């Protein structure tokens, strides 16, 4: 009888020991998640969400307080610079459409069965990716301009489309290759031709896969579109540089230019993130 | 009449410059109209490669395959032949961006140029046949594995094929879903469809097959009725294999 109680007390003390050893959840303690998804930031991952939020908050507060509380010279600068935004957007939107079309051909070319077509799209990608965008832009506008008259907007859109088309081609190729092989097999087993299979089965799935990547390309393109200011297009940067040449307020003007770009790209990157989440949810 | 005729088929996969894998070696097989033939054998024995050669998803290295009198391995239009050969895959391969009904009517509309309304009517009939009428507007990812495979069977049937090929149709399924797929296949077999099936389901083979083919190492070792092959195999390799799985 006594032995049992002794055992029992030993038992309970053991439990007490074990229980006291159980980690108590404390606030501020880092929890190691044993899932395969820890490296991929989620919506509720405070680190990523907050870094964006903090940057956006700082940029908006700095820009609006400069414009509101130091109207001289910031309000004037802002009003001049923002007039360049329509040109920046126009160039970017037209160019992304051009880049998508070129990228589609390029991507399809690189997965085509014909070696010759593979070569053509491969050489295009290597060629364009090896030349800086600024060099391409000046080449098209000034160098080609000696042969035939080319309008600034057209030159800008052409240069950006050709350049980003090559990168887009790689995105499209990767997107196509991400679709399981069984999809193509199932389509051709039904009697569809390869081109029908691409059109009705592979590409609709590819577009969904690459949509976030296209969004990110749009953001880089918006930033790189500032290069068009070198060929007399009055985008955000060009407006700023014109203002500097009139007033010599280089620090103030460039601060506003940088903040305007920052706010635009932050908003866009959040939109891309939301798009990605939505696509993820719909499977 | 011979529906499928395979004559001395070889398929080599090149691994390196002077090394290749002989996946199928000198395989010959005739499948009669309305016959159900099940191919069994250990993994890597060339069962799937043989099956996939029939609609040219694999291009044979040597030998001939005929569907009726059209030579698959010859200059015949492979798309025309694929129209007449339905295929069901281990991993279903439904098109995830299309609804169940759209999956089924894609082939008839794009390949057979069928009217959309007629194709929809056909699609709904086939869905009823596999017991999934209420899932017409669902997307594949909303279905269980067994349901997806039944849709895949309906999709293949929508082309009104002469022959149906099944490449391990139940191997990717949870055990409780295998029966619903085998039931559909059994009723298809009873309706007189010519079927060539790669499967590990011995129960199904006994119940539905006219003949069972045992393959090992790329070769067809033994062909017989299920009763004979399972109960009284003639060759040592067949005996060994059956001992392992039964």
Short mmCIF file of C-alpha atoms in Angstrom, two decimals:
data_model
loop_
_atom_site.label_atom_id
_atom_site.label_comp_id
_atom_site.label_asym_id
_atom_site.label_seq_id
_atom_site.Cartn_x
_atom_site.Cartn_y
_atom_site.Cartn_z
CA UNK A 1 0.00 0.00 0.00
CA UNK A 2 2.73 2.40 0.99
CA UNK A 3 4.78 1.39 -1.99
CA UNK A 4 1.95 2.28 -4.33
CA UNK A 5 1.54 5.70 -2.82
CA UNK A 6 5.27 6.19 -3.04
CA UNK A 7 5.12 5.28 -6.68
CA UNK A 8 2.18 7.55 -7.13
CA UNK A 9 3.93 10.47 -5.53
CA UNK A 10 6.98 9.76 -7.63
CA UNK A 11 4.73 9.67 -10.62
CA UNK A 12 3.02 12.94 -9.84
CA UNK A 13 6.31 14.64 -9.08
CA UNK A 14 7.60 13.37 -12.39
CA UNK A 15 4.56 14.81 -14.13
CA UNK A 16 5.04 18.07 -12.28
CA UNK A 17 8.66 18.12 -13.41
CA UNK A 18 7.67 17.44 -16.98
CA UNK A 19 4.88 19.99 -16.93
CA UNK A 20 7.11 22.64 -15.47
CA UNK A 21 9.55 21.89 -18.27
CA UNK A 22 6.88 22.43 -20.94
CA UNK A 23 7.75 25.65 -22.74
CA UNK A 24 5.36 28.39 -21.80
CA UNK A 25 4.43 30.64 -24.68
CA UNK A 26 5.83 34.07 -23.95
CA UNK A 27 5.25 37.22 -25.86
CA UNK A 28 8.21 38.30 -27.95
CA UNK A 29 9.70 34.82 -28.10
CA UNK A 30 10.62 33.67 -31.56
CA UNK A 31 8.71 30.54 -32.54
CA UNK A 32 10.35 28.23 -34.99
CA UNK A 33 7.70 27.00 -37.38
CA UNK A 34 8.33 23.49 -38.61
CA UNK A 35 6.57 23.91 -41.92
CA UNK A 36 7.97 23.99 -45.40
CA UNK A 37 6.67 27.48 -45.97
CA UNK A 38 8.59 29.59 -43.46
CA UNK A 39 10.85 31.15 -46.04
CA UNK A 40 7.96 32.35 -48.15
CA UNK A 41 6.49 35.45 -46.56
CA UNK A 42 2.77 35.30 -45.94
CA UNK A 43 0.28 38.10 -45.63
CA UNK A 44 0.35 37.96 -41.86
CA UNK A 45 4.12 37.82 -41.81
CA UNK A 46 4.75 41.00 -39.90
CA UNK A 47 8.28 41.49 -41.10
CA UNK A 48 7.45 41.89 -44.78
CA UNK A 49 4.19 43.67 -44.36
CA UNK A 50 5.66 46.16 -41.92
CA UNK A 51 8.75 47.00 -43.94
CA UNK A 52 6.53 47.95 -46.85
CA UNK A 53 4.13 49.82 -44.62
CA UNK A 54 6.90 51.72 -42.86
CA UNK A 55 8.57 52.79 -46.10
CA UNK A 56 5.29 53.80 -47.65
CA UNK A 57 4.28 55.74 -44.55
CA UNK A 58 7.62 57.56 -44.39
CA UNK A 59 7.59 58.41 -48.10
CA UNK A 60 4.02 59.72 -48.06
CA UNK A 61 4.50 61.69 -44.85
CA UNK A 62 7.77 63.23 -46.03
CA UNK A 63 6.40 64.15 -49.45
CA UNK A 64 3.08 65.57 -48.23
CA UNK A 65 4.59 67.46 -45.30
CA UNK A 66 7.18 69.05 -47.61
CA UNK A 67 4.45 70.07 -50.03
CA UNK A 68 2.06 71.31 -47.33
CA UNK A 69 4.36 72.84 -44.74
CA UNK A 70 7.24 74.06 -46.92
CA UNK A 71 5.26 75.22 -49.93
CA UNK A 72 8.18 77.29 -51.07
CA UNK A 73 9.80 75.74 -53.11
CA UNK A 74 8.38 72.21 -52.67
CA UNK A 75 4.79 72.81 -53.74
CA UNK A 76 5.93 74.43 -56.98
CA UNK A 77 8.43 71.63 -57.61
CA UNK A 78 5.80 68.96 -56.93
CA UNK A 79 3.27 70.58 -59.27
CA UNK A 80 5.85 70.76 -62.06
CA UNK A 81 7.24 67.25 -61.54
CA UNK A 82 3.85 65.53 -61.32
CA UNK A 83 3.01 66.88 -64.78
CA UNK A 84 5.54 64.37 -66.07
CA UNK A 85 3.63 61.44 -64.58
CA UNK A 86 1.21 60.99 -67.53
CA UNK A 87 4.18 60.61 -69.92
CA UNK A 88 5.91 58.16 -67.57
CA UNK A 89 2.76 56.05 -67.35
CA UNK A 90 2.02 56.30 -71.06
CA UNK A 91 5.52 55.11 -71.97
CA UNK A 92 5.41 52.31 -69.39
CA UNK A 93 1.95 51.00 -70.29
CA UNK A 94 2.56 51.04 -74.06
CA UNK A 95 5.98 49.46 -73.61
CA UNK A 96 4.77 46.68 -71.31
CA UNK A 97 2.19 45.75 -73.93
CA UNK A 98 4.88 45.69 -76.60
CA UNK A 99 7.16 43.70 -74.31
CA UNK A 100 4.42 41.13 -73.62
CA UNK A 101 3.85 40.60 -77.34
CA UNK A 102 7.57 40.29 -78.09
CA UNK A 103 8.05 38.14 -74.98
CA UNK A 104 5.25 35.79 -76.04
CA UNK A 105 6.86 35.17 -79.42
CA UNK A 106 10.27 34.90 -77.82
CA UNK A 107 9.11 32.44 -75.16
CA UNK A 108 7.17 30.32 -77.66
CA UNK A 109 10.19 30.44 -79.95
CA UNK A 110 12.48 29.09 -77.27
CA UNK A 111 10.22 26.09 -76.57
CA UNK A 112 9.42 25.44 -80.25
CA UNK A 113 10.38 22.11 -81.76
CA UNK A 114 12.31 23.71 -84.61
CA UNK A 115 16.00 24.25 -83.82
CA UNK A 116 16.13 27.25 -86.15
CA UNK A 117 13.34 29.05 -84.29
CA UNK A 118 15.00 28.18 -80.96
CA UNK A 119 18.19 29.75 -82.27
CA UNK A 120 16.51 32.93 -83.49
CA UNK A 121 14.80 33.62 -80.18
CA UNK A 122 17.89 32.56 -78.23
CA UNK A 123 20.15 34.92 -80.17
CA UNK A 124 17.64 37.75 -79.78
CA UNK A 125 17.56 37.30 -76.02
CA UNK A 126 21.38 37.09 -75.72
CA UNK A 127 21.85 40.07 -78.02
CA UNK A 128 19.40 42.40 -76.33
CA UNK A 129 20.24 41.44 -72.77
CA UNK A 130 23.89 42.20 -73.41
CA UNK A 131 23.34 45.80 -74.43
CA UNK A 132 22.45 48.44 -71.81
CA UNK A 133 19.00 49.94 -72.18
CA UNK A 134 20.40 53.46 -72.33
CA UNK A 135 22.64 52.50 -75.24
CA UNK A 136 19.68 50.90 -77.06
CA UNK A 137 17.56 53.98 -76.46
CA UNK A 138 20.15 56.40 -77.80
CA UNK A 139 20.90 54.04 -80.68
CA UNK A 140 17.25 53.96 -81.76
CA UNK A 141 16.56 57.66 -81.27
CA UNK A 142 19.78 59.37 -82.37
CA UNK A 143 21.68 56.83 -84.46
CA UNK A 144 18.67 55.50 -86.35
CA UNK A 145 17.37 59.05 -86.48
CA UNK A 146 20.06 59.77 -89.05
CA UNK A 147 18.44 57.29 -91.43
CA UNK A 148 14.82 58.19 -90.86
CA UNK A 149 12.95 60.60 -88.65
CA UNK A 150 11.73 58.86 -85.52
CA UNK A 151 9.46 60.45 -82.97
CA UNK A 152 10.56 60.51 -79.32
CA UNK A 153 7.60 58.59 -77.90
CA UNK A 154 7.85 55.94 -80.59
CA UNK A 155 11.59 55.55 -80.05
CA UNK A 156 11.10 55.24 -76.28
CA UNK A 157 8.33 52.64 -76.57
CA UNK A 158 10.27 50.70 -79.20
CA UNK A 159 13.48 50.63 -77.15
CA UNK A 160 11.73 49.65 -73.91
CA UNK A 161 9.59 47.01 -75.65
CA UNK A 162 12.55 45.43 -77.42
CA UNK A 163 14.67 45.43 -74.29
CA UNK A 164 12.03 44.18 -71.86
CA UNK A 165 10.65 41.81 -74.50
CA UNK A 166 13.84 39.78 -74.20
CA UNK A 167 13.47 39.47 -70.43
CA UNK A 168 9.75 38.80 -70.83
CA UNK A 169 10.64 36.00 -73.23
CA UNK A 170 12.57 34.28 -70.46
CA UNK A 171 9.62 34.73 -68.08
CA UNK A 172 7.22 33.25 -70.65
CA UNK A 173 9.61 30.35 -71.30
CA UNK A 174 9.90 29.59 -67.59
CA UNK A 175 6.11 29.88 -67.26
CA UNK A 176 5.51 27.41 -70.08
CA UNK A 177 8.07 25.00 -68.64
CA UNK A 178 6.36 25.22 -65.24
CA UNK A 179 3.21 23.61 -66.69
CA UNK A 180 3.36 19.84 -66.09
CA UNK A 181 4.27 17.77 -69.15
CA UNK A 182 1.07 15.76 -68.74
CA UNK A 183 -1.01 18.75 -69.82
CA UNK A 184 0.52 18.80 -73.30
CA UNK A 185 0.30 15.00 -73.51
CA UNK A 186 -3.37 14.98 -72.53
CA UNK A 187 -4.12 17.69 -75.09
CA UNK A 188 -2.38 16.02 -78.03
CA UNK A 189 -3.75 12.62 -77.00
CA UNK A 190 -7.21 14.11 -77.63
CA UNK A 191 -6.13 14.94 -81.17
CA UNK A 192 -5.35 18.62 -80.71
CA UNK A 193 -2.45 19.96 -82.74
CA UNK A 194 0.52 21.38 -80.85
CA UNK A 195 -0.51 24.93 -81.64
CA UNK A 196 -4.08 24.27 -80.49
CA UNK A 197 -2.71 22.70 -77.32
CA UNK A 198 -0.62 25.81 -76.67
CA UNK A 199 -3.53 28.12 -77.34
CA UNK A 200 -6.25 26.38 -75.35
CA UNK A 201 -4.35 24.46 -72.68
CA UNK A 202 -0.79 25.69 -72.07
CA UNK A 203 -0.93 29.47 -72.51
CA UNK A 204 -4.04 30.14 -70.37
CA UNK A 205 -2.27 28.37 -67.51
CA UNK A 206 1.05 30.08 -68.25
CA UNK A 207 -0.49 33.55 -68.09
CA UNK A 208 -1.81 32.84 -64.62
CA UNK A 209 1.63 31.66 -63.51
CA UNK A 210 3.53 34.64 -64.90
CA UNK A 211 1.09 37.43 -64.05
CA UNK A 212 2.96 38.44 -60.85
CA UNK A 213 6.26 38.39 -62.76
CA UNK A 214 4.75 40.65 -65.42
CA UNK A 215 3.66 42.99 -62.61
CA UNK A 216 7.23 43.11 -61.31
CA UNK A 217 8.52 43.81 -64.83
CA UNK A 218 6.03 46.67 -65.02
CA UNK A 219 7.54 48.16 -61.87
CA UNK A 220 11.12 47.86 -63.12
CA UNK A 221 10.04 49.30 -66.42
CA UNK A 222 8.42 52.27 -64.73
CA UNK A 223 11.72 53.00 -63.02
CA UNK A 224 13.79 52.41 -66.14
CA UNK A 225 11.45 54.63 -68.14
CA UNK A 226 13.25 57.54 -66.44
CA UNK A 227 15.96 56.90 -69.05
CA UNK A 228 13.67 58.31 -71.73
CA UNK A 229 14.29 61.73 -70.25
CA UNK A 230 17.54 61.65 -72.24
CA UNK A 231 15.64 61.70 -75.54
CA UNK A 232 13.54 64.79 -74.91
CA UNK A 233 10.44 63.09 -73.53
CA UNK A 234 9.05 65.13 -70.64
CA UNK A 235 8.53 62.40 -68.06
CA UNK A 236 8.84 62.87 -64.29
CA UNK A 237 12.66 63.02 -64.29
CA UNK A 238 12.81 65.31 -67.34
CA UNK A 239 10.36 67.75 -65.72
CA UNK A 240 12.58 67.80 -62.66
CA UNK A 241 15.76 68.37 -64.65
CA UNK A 242 14.13 71.20 -66.58
CA UNK A 243 13.11 72.76 -63.30
CA UNK A 244 16.67 72.48 -61.98
CA UNK A 245 18.08 74.19 -65.06
CA UNK A 246 15.72 77.12 -64.46
CA UNK A 247 16.06 77.44 -60.65
CA UNK A 248 19.25 75.53 -59.69
CA UNK A 249 17.30 73.90 -56.81
CA UNK A 250 18.88 70.55 -57.55
CA UNK A 251 18.70 68.95 -54.08
CA UNK A 252 15.08 69.98 -53.45
CA UNK A 253 13.90 68.97 -56.92
CA UNK A 254 15.62 65.60 -56.96
CA UNK A 255 14.25 64.86 -53.49
CA UNK A 256 10.72 65.37 -54.79
CA UNK A 257 11.44 63.36 -57.96
CA UNK A 258 12.79 60.45 -55.92
CA UNK A 259 9.83 60.51 -53.52
CA UNK A 260 7.29 60.60 -56.37
CA UNK A 261 8.90 57.54 -57.98
CA UNK A 262 9.08 55.80 -54.62
CA UNK A 263 5.40 56.33 -53.80
CA UNK A 264 4.33 55.12 -57.25
CA UNK A 265 6.45 51.97 -57.17
CA UNK A 266 5.46 51.14 -53.59
CA UNK A 267 1.77 51.35 -54.47
CA UNK A 268 2.34 49.19 -57.55
CA UNK A 269 4.37 46.58 -55.67
CA UNK A 270 1.58 46.27 -53.12
CA UNK A 271 -0.92 45.78 -55.96
CA UNK A 272 1.28 43.04 -57.44
CA UNK A 273 1.50 41.41 -54.01
CA UNK A 274 -2.29 41.44 -53.70
CA UNK A 275 -2.65 39.98 -57.17
CA UNK A 276 -0.23 37.22 -56.26
CA UNK A 277 -2.17 36.41 -53.10
CA UNK A 278 -5.43 36.26 -55.00
CA UNK A 279 -4.02 33.95 -57.65
CA UNK A 280 -2.59 31.80 -54.88
CA UNK A 281 -5.95 31.51 -53.18
CA UNK A 282 -7.75 30.54 -56.37
CA UNK A 283 -5.18 27.80 -56.89
CA UNK B 1 -10.82 -8.06 -86.58
CA UNK B 2 -7.61 -6.84 -85.12
CA UNK B 3 -8.03 -3.39 -83.62
CA UNK B 4 -4.48 -2.94 -82.43
CA UNK B 5 -1.58 -4.80 -83.99
CA UNK B 6 1.89 -4.37 -82.55
CA UNK B 7 4.71 -6.02 -84.50
CA UNK B 8 8.25 -6.42 -83.15
CA UNK B 9 8.25 -3.13 -81.30
CA UNK B 10 11.48 -1.76 -79.86
CA UNK B 11 11.98 1.40 -77.86
CA UNK B 12 15.39 2.57 -76.68
CA UNK B 13 15.99 5.58 -74.49
CA UNK B 14 19.39 7.12 -74.98
CA UNK B 15 21.02 7.75 -71.62
CA UNK B 16 24.51 8.76 -72.69
CA UNK B 17 26.32 8.66 -76.02
CA UNK B 18 27.09 4.96 -76.01
CA UNK B 19 24.61 3.75 -73.44
CA UNK B 20 20.90 3.28 -73.92
CA UNK B 21 18.04 1.70 -72.06
CA UNK B 22 16.01 -0.87 -73.94
CA UNK B 23 12.58 -0.10 -72.55
CA UNK B 24 10.70 -2.35 -74.95
CA UNK B 25 12.28 -5.30 -76.76
CA UNK B 26 10.64 -7.13 -79.64
CA UNK B 27 7.09 -6.82 -78.35
CA UNK B 28 4.30 -8.18 -80.52
CA UNK B 29 0.65 -8.15 -79.53
CA UNK B 30 -2.73 -8.23 -81.22
CA UNK B 31 -5.83 -6.85 -79.54
CA UNK B 32 -9.11 -7.85 -81.17
CA UNK B 33 -12.10 -5.57 -81.49
CA UNK B 34 -14.04 -5.46 -78.21
CA UNK B 35 -11.27 -7.19 -76.33
CA UNK B 36 -10.04 -6.08 -72.92
CA UNK B 37 -6.34 -6.70 -72.36
CA UNK B 38 -4.58 -5.94 -69.09
CA UNK B 39 -0.79 -5.57 -69.01
CA UNK B 40 0.91 -6.43 -65.73
CA UNK B 41 4.55 -6.55 -64.72
CA UNK B 42 7.11 -5.05 -62.34
CA UNK B 43 7.87 -1.35 -62.55
CA UNK B 44 10.32 -0.50 -65.29
CA UNK B 45 9.22 -3.46 -67.37
CA UNK B 46 8.16 -1.28 -70.30
CA UNK B 47 4.37 -1.53 -69.83
CA UNK B 48 3.71 2.20 -70.00
CA UNK B 49 6.22 2.75 -72.82
CA UNK B 50 4.46 0.09 -74.89
CA UNK B 51 1.09 1.70 -74.20
CA UNK B 52 2.32 5.23 -74.93
CA UNK B 53 3.82 4.09 -78.23
CA UNK B 54 0.35 3.24 -79.50
CA UNK B 55 -0.70 6.89 -79.78
CA UNK B 56 2.87 8.03 -80.40
CA UNK B 57 3.44 9.81 -77.11
CA UNK B 58 6.63 7.78 -77.35
CA UNK B 59 8.17 7.31 -80.76
CA UNK B 60 9.21 3.67 -81.22
CA UNK B 61 12.79 2.91 -82.25
CA UNK B 62 11.76 0.04 -84.49
CA UNK B 63 8.74 -2.10 -85.29
CA UNK B 64 5.23 -1.35 -86.45
CA UNK B 65 1.92 -0.49 -84.82
CA UNK B 66 -1.41 -0.57 -86.61
CA UNK B 67 -4.79 0.69 -85.46
CA UNK B 68 -7.23 -1.09 -87.77
CA UNK B 69 -5.34 -0.67 -91.00
CA UNK B 70 -3.69 2.68 -90.30
CA UNK B 71 -0.03 2.43 -89.49
CA UNK B 72 0.71 4.62 -86.47
CA UNK B 73 4.44 4.27 -87.03
CA UNK B 74 4.13 5.19 -90.70
CA UNK B 75 3.19 8.37 -92.49
CA UNK B 76 -0.48 8.36 -91.45
CA UNK B 77 -1.77 11.60 -89.90
CA UNK B 78 -1.05 11.03 -86.21
CA UNK B 79 -3.75 13.52 -85.17
CA UNK B 80 -6.43 11.49 -86.95
CA UNK B 81 -5.20 8.36 -85.15
CA UNK B 82 -5.10 10.11 -81.77
CA UNK B 83 -8.72 11.16 -82.26
CA UNK B 84 -9.65 7.49 -82.40
CA UNK B 85 -7.51 6.44 -79.46
CA UNK B 86 -8.67 7.63 -76.04
CA UNK B 87 -6.09 7.82 -73.32
CA UNK B 88 -6.42 7.94 -69.53
CA UNK B 89 -3.34 8.85 -67.50
CA UNK B 90 -2.15 7.90 -64.05
CA UNK B 91 -2.17 11.53 -62.93
CA UNK B 92 -5.51 12.37 -64.62
CA UNK B 93 -4.05 15.42 -66.44
CA UNK B 94 -7.31 17.35 -66.40
CA UNK B 95 -6.97 20.97 -67.53
CA UNK B 96 -7.11 22.93 -64.25
CA UNK B 97 -8.20 26.24 -65.82
CA UNK B 98 -11.33 24.72 -67.37
CA UNK B 99 -14.51 23.46 -65.73
CA UNK B 100 -15.33 19.76 -65.80
CA UNK B 101 -17.72 20.21 -68.72
CA UNK B 102 -15.25 22.41 -70.62
CA UNK B 103 -12.58 19.74 -70.13
CA UNK B 104 -14.84 17.20 -71.80
CA UNK B 105 -16.03 19.35 -74.72
CA UNK B 106 -12.66 20.90 -75.65
CA UNK B 107 -11.70 17.98 -77.90
CA UNK B 108 -15.06 17.61 -79.69
CA UNK B 109 -15.28 21.37 -80.34
CA UNK B 110 -11.70 22.05 -81.41
CA UNK B 111 -10.84 18.78 -83.13
CA UNK B 112 -14.16 17.42 -84.38
CA UNK B 113 -15.57 20.95 -84.98
CA UNK B 114 -18.75 19.97 -83.18
CA UNK B 115 -21.43 22.59 -82.45
CA UNK B 116 -21.08 23.92 -78.92
CA UNK B 117 -24.64 22.99 -77.95
CA UNK B 118 -24.26 19.45 -79.30
CA UNK B 119 -20.93 19.09 -77.53
CA UNK B 120 -22.46 20.24 -74.24
CA UNK B 121 -25.27 17.73 -74.60
CA UNK B 122 -22.75 14.98 -75.25
CA UNK B 123 -20.62 16.14 -72.32
CA UNK B 124 -23.56 16.04 -69.91
CA UNK B 125 -24.52 12.56 -71.14
CA UNK B 126 -21.00 11.32 -70.52
CA UNK B 127 -20.92 12.94 -67.09
CA UNK B 128 -24.15 11.11 -66.24
CA UNK B 129 -22.54 7.90 -67.46
CA UNK B 130 -19.63 8.30 -65.01
CA UNK B 131 -22.02 9.44 -62.27
CA UNK B 132 -20.89 13.05 -61.99
CA UNK B 133 -23.75 15.06 -63.49
CA UNK B 134 -23.80 17.51 -60.60
CA UNK B 135 -20.10 18.38 -61.07
CA UNK B 136 -20.38 19.81 -64.60
CA UNK B 137 -19.48 23.34 -63.53
CA UNK B 138 -16.93 22.45 -60.86
CA UNK B 139 -13.23 22.86 -61.47
CA UNK B 140 -10.92 19.83 -61.32
CA UNK B 141 -9.27 20.97 -58.08
CA UNK B 142 -12.66 20.80 -56.36
CA UNK B 143 -12.98 17.08 -57.10
CA UNK B 144 -11.52 14.03 -55.37
CA UNK B 145 -8.95 11.92 -57.20
CA UNK B 146 -11.52 9.29 -58.09
CA UNK B 147 -13.89 11.90 -59.44
CA UNK B 148 -11.10 13.50 -61.48
CA UNK B 149 -10.21 10.18 -63.04
CA UNK B 150 -13.86 9.55 -63.95
CA UNK B 151 -13.96 12.97 -65.63
CA UNK B 152 -10.76 12.05 -67.49
CA UNK B 153 -12.47 8.88 -68.75
CA UNK B 154 -15.48 10.93 -69.87
CA UNK B 155 -13.13 13.38 -71.62
CA UNK B 156 -11.50 10.56 -73.56
CA UNK B 157 -14.90 9.04 -74.44
CA UNK B 158 -16.13 12.37 -75.79
CA UNK B 159 -13.97 11.85 -78.88
CA UNK B 160 -15.90 8.62 -79.52
CA UNK B 161 -12.71 6.54 -79.72
CA UNK B 162 -12.37 3.05 -81.16
CA UNK B 163 -9.79 2.12 -78.55
CA UNK B 164 -9.19 3.21 -74.96
CA UNK B 165 -5.73 3.11 -73.39
CA UNK B 166 -5.39 3.26 -69.60
CA UNK B 167 -1.96 3.99 -68.13
CA UNK B 168 -2.13 2.85 -64.48
CA UNK B 169 -5.48 4.63 -63.97
CA UNK B 170 -5.81 3.82 -60.27
CA UNK B 171 -2.18 4.01 -59.10
CA UNK B 172 -2.44 7.64 -57.96
CA UNK B 173 -5.70 7.11 -56.07
CA UNK B 174 -6.46 6.61 -52.40
CA UNK B 175 -7.69 3.03 -51.78
CA UNK B 176 -11.30 4.06 -51.14
CA UNK B 177 -11.53 5.73 -54.55
CA UNK B 178 -10.16 2.90 -56.64
CA UNK B 179 -13.47 1.05 -56.83
CA UNK B 180 -15.48 3.93 -58.32
CA UNK B 181 -12.98 4.21 -61.18
CA UNK B 182 -12.78 0.46 -61.75
CA UNK B 183 -16.58 0.29 -61.81
CA UNK B 184 -16.68 2.83 -64.63
CA UNK B 185 -14.00 0.88 -66.49
CA UNK B 186 -15.85 -2.38 -65.94
CA UNK B 187 -19.08 -1.01 -67.40
CA UNK B 188 -17.08 0.38 -70.31
CA UNK B 189 -15.56 -3.05 -70.89
CA UNK B 190 -19.03 -4.66 -70.83
CA UNK B 191 -20.26 -2.13 -73.40
CA UNK B 192 -17.84 -3.65 -75.91
CA UNK B 193 -15.06 -1.05 -75.90
CA UNK B 194 -11.64 -2.26 -76.98
CA UNK B 195 -9.38 -1.55 -74.02
CA UNK B 196 -5.69 -1.89 -73.29
CA UNK B 197 -4.94 -1.33 -69.63
CA UNK B 198 -1.71 -1.12 -67.67
CA UNK B 199 -2.73 -1.93 -64.11
CA UNK B 200 -1.75 -3.55 -60.86
CA UNK B 201 -5.37 -4.36 -60.00
CA UNK B 202 -5.42 -8.17 -60.19
CA UNK B 203 -9.04 -8.35 -59.05
CA UNK B 204 -10.08 -6.09 -61.88
CA UNK B 205 -7.97 -8.05 -64.35
CA UNK B 206 -9.70 -11.29 -63.29
CA UNK B 207 -13.14 -9.75 -63.57
CA UNK B 208 -12.81 -7.69 -66.75
CA UNK B 209 -9.88 -8.88 -68.85
CA UNK B 210 -10.15 -11.28 -71.75
CA UNK B 211 -6.42 -11.71 -71.69
CA UNK B 212 -3.58 -10.70 -69.41
CA UNK B 213 -0.11 -9.83 -70.69
CA UNK B 214 2.86 -10.25 -68.38
CA UNK B 215 5.86 -8.05 -69.22
CA UNK B 216 9.32 -8.09 -67.66
CA UNK B 217 12.53 -6.37 -68.72
CA UNK B 218 10.89 -4.83 -71.77
CA UNK B 219 9.71 -8.16 -73.15
CA UNK B 220 6.30 -9.73 -73.34
CA UNK B 221 6.84 -12.94 -71.36
CA UNK B 222 3.45 -14.59 -71.27
CA UNK B 223 -0.05 -13.89 -72.61
CA UNK B 224 -3.05 -15.86 -71.44
CA UNK B 225 -6.57 -15.67 -70.03
CA UNK B 226 -6.64 -14.32 -66.47
CA UNK B 227 -7.67 -17.73 -65.06
CA UNK B 228 -4.76 -19.52 -66.68
CA UNK B 229 -2.18 -16.83 -66.09
CA UNK B 230 -3.01 -16.25 -62.43
CA UNK B 231 -3.68 -19.88 -61.46
CA UNK B 232 -1.37 -21.77 -63.73
CA UNK B 233 1.45 -19.63 -65.13
CA UNK B 234 3.69 -21.48 -67.56
CA UNK B 235 6.94 -19.64 -67.07
CA UNK B 236 9.17 -19.25 -64.06
CA UNK B 237 9.40 -15.42 -64.32
CA UNK B 238 5.63 -15.11 -64.30
CA UNK B 239 5.40 -17.42 -61.29
CA UNK B 240 7.99 -15.37 -59.40
CA UNK B 241 6.20 -12.10 -60.11
CA UNK B 242 2.78 -13.44 -59.16
CA UNK B 243 4.20 -14.90 -55.95
CA UNK B 244 5.37 -11.44 -54.96
CA UNK B 245 2.12 -9.62 -55.54
CA UNK B 246 -0.63 -12.14 -54.82
#
